[in-house]
Short mmCIF file of C-alpha atoms in Angstrom, two decimals:
data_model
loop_
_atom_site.label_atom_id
_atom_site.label_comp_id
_atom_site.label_asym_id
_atom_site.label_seq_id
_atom_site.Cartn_x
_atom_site.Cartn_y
_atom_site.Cartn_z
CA UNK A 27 -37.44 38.64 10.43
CA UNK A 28 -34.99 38.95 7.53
CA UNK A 29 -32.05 37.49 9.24
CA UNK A 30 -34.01 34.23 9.76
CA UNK A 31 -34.65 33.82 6.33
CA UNK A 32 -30.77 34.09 5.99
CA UNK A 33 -29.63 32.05 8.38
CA UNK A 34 -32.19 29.50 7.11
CA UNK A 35 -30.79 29.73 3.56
CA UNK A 36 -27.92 29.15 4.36
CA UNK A 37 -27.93 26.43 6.57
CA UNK A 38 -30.33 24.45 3.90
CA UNK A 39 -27.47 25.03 1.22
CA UNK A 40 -25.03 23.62 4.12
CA UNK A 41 -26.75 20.32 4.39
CA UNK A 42 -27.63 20.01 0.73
CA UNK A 43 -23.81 20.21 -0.35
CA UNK A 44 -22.58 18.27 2.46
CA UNK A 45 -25.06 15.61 1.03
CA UNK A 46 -23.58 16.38 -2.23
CA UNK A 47 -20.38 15.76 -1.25
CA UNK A 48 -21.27 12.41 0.56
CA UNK A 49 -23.16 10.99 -2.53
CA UNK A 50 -19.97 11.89 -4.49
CA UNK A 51 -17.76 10.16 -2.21
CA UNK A 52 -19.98 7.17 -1.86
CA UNK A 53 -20.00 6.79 -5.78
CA UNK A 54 -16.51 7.15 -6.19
CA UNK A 55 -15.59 4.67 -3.32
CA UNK A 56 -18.34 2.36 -4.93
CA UNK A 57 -16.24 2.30 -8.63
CA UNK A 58 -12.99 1.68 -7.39
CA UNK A 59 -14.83 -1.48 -5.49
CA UNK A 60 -16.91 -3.05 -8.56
CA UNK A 61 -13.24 -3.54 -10.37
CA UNK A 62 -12.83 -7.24 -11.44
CA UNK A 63 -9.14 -8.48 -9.79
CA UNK A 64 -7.20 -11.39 -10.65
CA UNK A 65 -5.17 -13.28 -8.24
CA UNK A 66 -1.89 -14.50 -8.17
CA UNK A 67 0.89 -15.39 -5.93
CA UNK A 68 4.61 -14.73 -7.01
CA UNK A 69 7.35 -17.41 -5.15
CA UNK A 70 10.76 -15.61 -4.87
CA UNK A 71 13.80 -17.57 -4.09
CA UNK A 72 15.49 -14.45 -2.90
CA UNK A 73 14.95 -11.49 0.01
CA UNK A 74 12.72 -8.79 -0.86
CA UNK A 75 13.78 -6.36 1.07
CA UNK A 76 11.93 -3.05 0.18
CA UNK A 77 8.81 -4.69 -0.55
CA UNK A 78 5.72 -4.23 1.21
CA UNK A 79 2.00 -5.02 1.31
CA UNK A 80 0.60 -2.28 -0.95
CA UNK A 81 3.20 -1.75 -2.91
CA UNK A 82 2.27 -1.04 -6.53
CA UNK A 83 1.94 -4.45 -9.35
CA UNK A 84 3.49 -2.91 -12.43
CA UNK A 85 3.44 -4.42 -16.74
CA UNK A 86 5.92 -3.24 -18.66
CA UNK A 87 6.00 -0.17 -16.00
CA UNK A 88 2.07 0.85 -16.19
CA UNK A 89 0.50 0.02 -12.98
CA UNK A 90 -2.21 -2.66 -13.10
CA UNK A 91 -2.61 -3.53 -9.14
CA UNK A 92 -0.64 -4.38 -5.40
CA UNK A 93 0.82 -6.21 -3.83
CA UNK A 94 -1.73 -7.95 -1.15
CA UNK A 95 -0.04 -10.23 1.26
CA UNK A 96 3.88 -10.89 2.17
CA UNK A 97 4.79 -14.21 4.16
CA UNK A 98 7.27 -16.68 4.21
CA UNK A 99 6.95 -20.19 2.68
CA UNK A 100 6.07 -22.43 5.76
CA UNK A 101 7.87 -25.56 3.85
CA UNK A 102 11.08 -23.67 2.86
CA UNK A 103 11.71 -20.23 4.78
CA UNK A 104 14.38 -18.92 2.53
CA UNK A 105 11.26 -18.63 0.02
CA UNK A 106 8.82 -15.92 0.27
CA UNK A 107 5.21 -16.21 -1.42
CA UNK A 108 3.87 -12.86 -2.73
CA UNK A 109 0.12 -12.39 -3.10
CA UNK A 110 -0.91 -9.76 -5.71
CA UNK A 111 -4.26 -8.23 -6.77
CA UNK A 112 -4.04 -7.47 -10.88
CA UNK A 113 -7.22 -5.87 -13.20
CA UNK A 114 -8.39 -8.82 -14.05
CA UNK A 115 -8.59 -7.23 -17.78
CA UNK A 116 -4.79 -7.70 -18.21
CA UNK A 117 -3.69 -10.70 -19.85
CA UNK A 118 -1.03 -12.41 -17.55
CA UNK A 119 -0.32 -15.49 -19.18
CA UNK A 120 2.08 -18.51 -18.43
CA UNK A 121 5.13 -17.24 -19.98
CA UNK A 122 4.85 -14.19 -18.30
CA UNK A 123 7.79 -13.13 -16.06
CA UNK A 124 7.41 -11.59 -12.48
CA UNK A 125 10.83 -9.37 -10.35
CA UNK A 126 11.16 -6.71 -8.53
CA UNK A 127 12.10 -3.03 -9.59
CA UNK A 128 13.28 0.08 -8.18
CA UNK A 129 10.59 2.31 -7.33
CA UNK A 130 12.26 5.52 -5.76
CA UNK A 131 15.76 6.18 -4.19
CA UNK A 132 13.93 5.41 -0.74
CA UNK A 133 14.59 1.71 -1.66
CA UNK A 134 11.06 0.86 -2.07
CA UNK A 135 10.27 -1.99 -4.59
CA UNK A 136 7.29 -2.78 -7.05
CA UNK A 137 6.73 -5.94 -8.38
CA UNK A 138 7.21 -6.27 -12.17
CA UNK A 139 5.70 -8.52 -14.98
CA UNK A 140 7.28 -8.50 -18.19
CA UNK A 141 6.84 -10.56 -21.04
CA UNK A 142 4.02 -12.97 -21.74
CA UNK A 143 3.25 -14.31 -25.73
CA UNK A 144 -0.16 -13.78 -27.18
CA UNK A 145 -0.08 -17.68 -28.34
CA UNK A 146 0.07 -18.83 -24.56
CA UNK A 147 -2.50 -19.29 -22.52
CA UNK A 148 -4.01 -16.93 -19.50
CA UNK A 149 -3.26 -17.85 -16.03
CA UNK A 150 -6.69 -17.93 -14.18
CA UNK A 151 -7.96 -18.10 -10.70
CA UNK A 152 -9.04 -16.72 -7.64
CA UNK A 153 -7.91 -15.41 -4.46
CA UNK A 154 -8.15 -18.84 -2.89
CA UNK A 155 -6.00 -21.12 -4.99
CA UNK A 156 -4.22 -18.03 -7.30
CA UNK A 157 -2.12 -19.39 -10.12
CA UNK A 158 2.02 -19.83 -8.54
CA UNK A 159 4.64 -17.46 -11.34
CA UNK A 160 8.28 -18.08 -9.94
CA UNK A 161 10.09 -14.39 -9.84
CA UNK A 162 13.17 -14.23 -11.76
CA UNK A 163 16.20 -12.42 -9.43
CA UNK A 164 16.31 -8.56 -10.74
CA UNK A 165 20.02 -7.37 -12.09
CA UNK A 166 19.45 -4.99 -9.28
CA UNK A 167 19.10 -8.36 -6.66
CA UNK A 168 22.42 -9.80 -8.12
CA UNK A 169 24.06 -6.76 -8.41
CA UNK A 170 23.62 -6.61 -4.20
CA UNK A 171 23.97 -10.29 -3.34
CA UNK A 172 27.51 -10.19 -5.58
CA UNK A 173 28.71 -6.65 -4.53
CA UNK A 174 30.85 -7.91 -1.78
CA UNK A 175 32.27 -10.87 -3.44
CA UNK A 176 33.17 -8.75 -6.33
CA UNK A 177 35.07 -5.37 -3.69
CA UNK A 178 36.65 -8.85 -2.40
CA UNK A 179 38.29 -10.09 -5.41
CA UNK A 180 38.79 -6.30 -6.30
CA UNK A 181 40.93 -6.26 -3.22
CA UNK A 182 42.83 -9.28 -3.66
CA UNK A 183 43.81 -7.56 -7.33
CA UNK A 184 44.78 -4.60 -5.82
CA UNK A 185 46.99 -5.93 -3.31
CA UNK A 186 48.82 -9.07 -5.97
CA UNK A 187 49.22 -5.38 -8.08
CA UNK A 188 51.36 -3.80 -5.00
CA UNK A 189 53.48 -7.11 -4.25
CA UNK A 190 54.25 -7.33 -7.54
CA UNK A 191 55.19 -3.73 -7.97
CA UNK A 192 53.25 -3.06 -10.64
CA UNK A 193 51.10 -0.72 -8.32
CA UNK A 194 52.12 2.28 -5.64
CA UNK A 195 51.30 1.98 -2.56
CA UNK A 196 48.42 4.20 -1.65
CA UNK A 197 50.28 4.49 2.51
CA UNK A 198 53.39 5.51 0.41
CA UNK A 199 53.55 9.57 0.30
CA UNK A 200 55.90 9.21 -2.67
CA UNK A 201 60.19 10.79 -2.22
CA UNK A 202 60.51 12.61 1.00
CA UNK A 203 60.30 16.05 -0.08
CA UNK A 204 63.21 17.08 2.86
CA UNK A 205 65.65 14.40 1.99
CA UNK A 206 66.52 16.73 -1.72
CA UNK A 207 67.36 19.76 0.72
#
């Protein structure tokens, strides 16, 4: 009769922390939803390669929400129209300016607002008509779009430095260590 009452024991503490453990989860899920979010949809004249829906909304480089919703402009395709999700407790005001960052070596990208005065007002609205911030292009954006225009000209240099003579050519083994002999 003894190992019933075991068996019985310990299947009741089974159930009663698996219950536990559901109420926990369901409370924890529960908090993350009741958070108040702000809408708003960054307009970037430029690719965004490395972004994606998800993707963490950074200020001043603490995280504050994601990136929602991707898609190109349907007036102007060379734009693309961001949708983010911020707390709505963080002040994102008109003056405040929106880019893109480096998040890893992967390439990935986060979204970045920066900036924003105290004296200016807060942009406000919802998920169906969120307030428009135009991104600015990052250094790291211009750095790629000018790279090859910039080994280009580098090139040309390089090669004016050779006609000229003012620069060895790099083909050019230097004297011909047999003809000394």
């Amino acid at each position: 009769m003894e190992p019933r009452a075991h068996h019985l024991i310990i299947g009741l503490f089974t159930i009663l922390a698996f219950a536990a453990a559901m109420i926990f989860l369901l409370w924890l899920a529960k908090t993350s939803a009741d958070q108040e979010w702000a809408y708003y949809e960054i307009v970037f004249d430029h690719a965004v390669g490395g972004l994606a829906e998800g993707n963490p909304v950074l200020y001043s480089g603490v995280q504050i929400g994601d990136v929602i919703e991707l898609r190109l402009d349907p007036n102007d395709p060379g734009r693309v129209r961001v949708l983010v999700r911020v707390d709505q407790s963080v002040p994102v005001r008109e003056n405040t300016k929106a880019g893109l960052v480096l998040a890893n070596i992967t390439g990935s990208m986060s979204l970045q607002f920066s900036g924003g005065s105290p004296d200016k007002p807060a942009l406000e609205g919802d998920r169906d008509d969120p307030p428009v911030i135009v991104a600015e292009p990052s250094a790291f954006n211009n750095l790629m779009a000018n790279g090859e225009e910039l080994l280009a000209k580098a090139d040309r240099a390089t090669q004016l430095l050779r006609l000229s003579g003012q620069l060895d050519d790099p083909d050019d083994d230097g004297p011909d260590p047999q003809v000394g002999i």
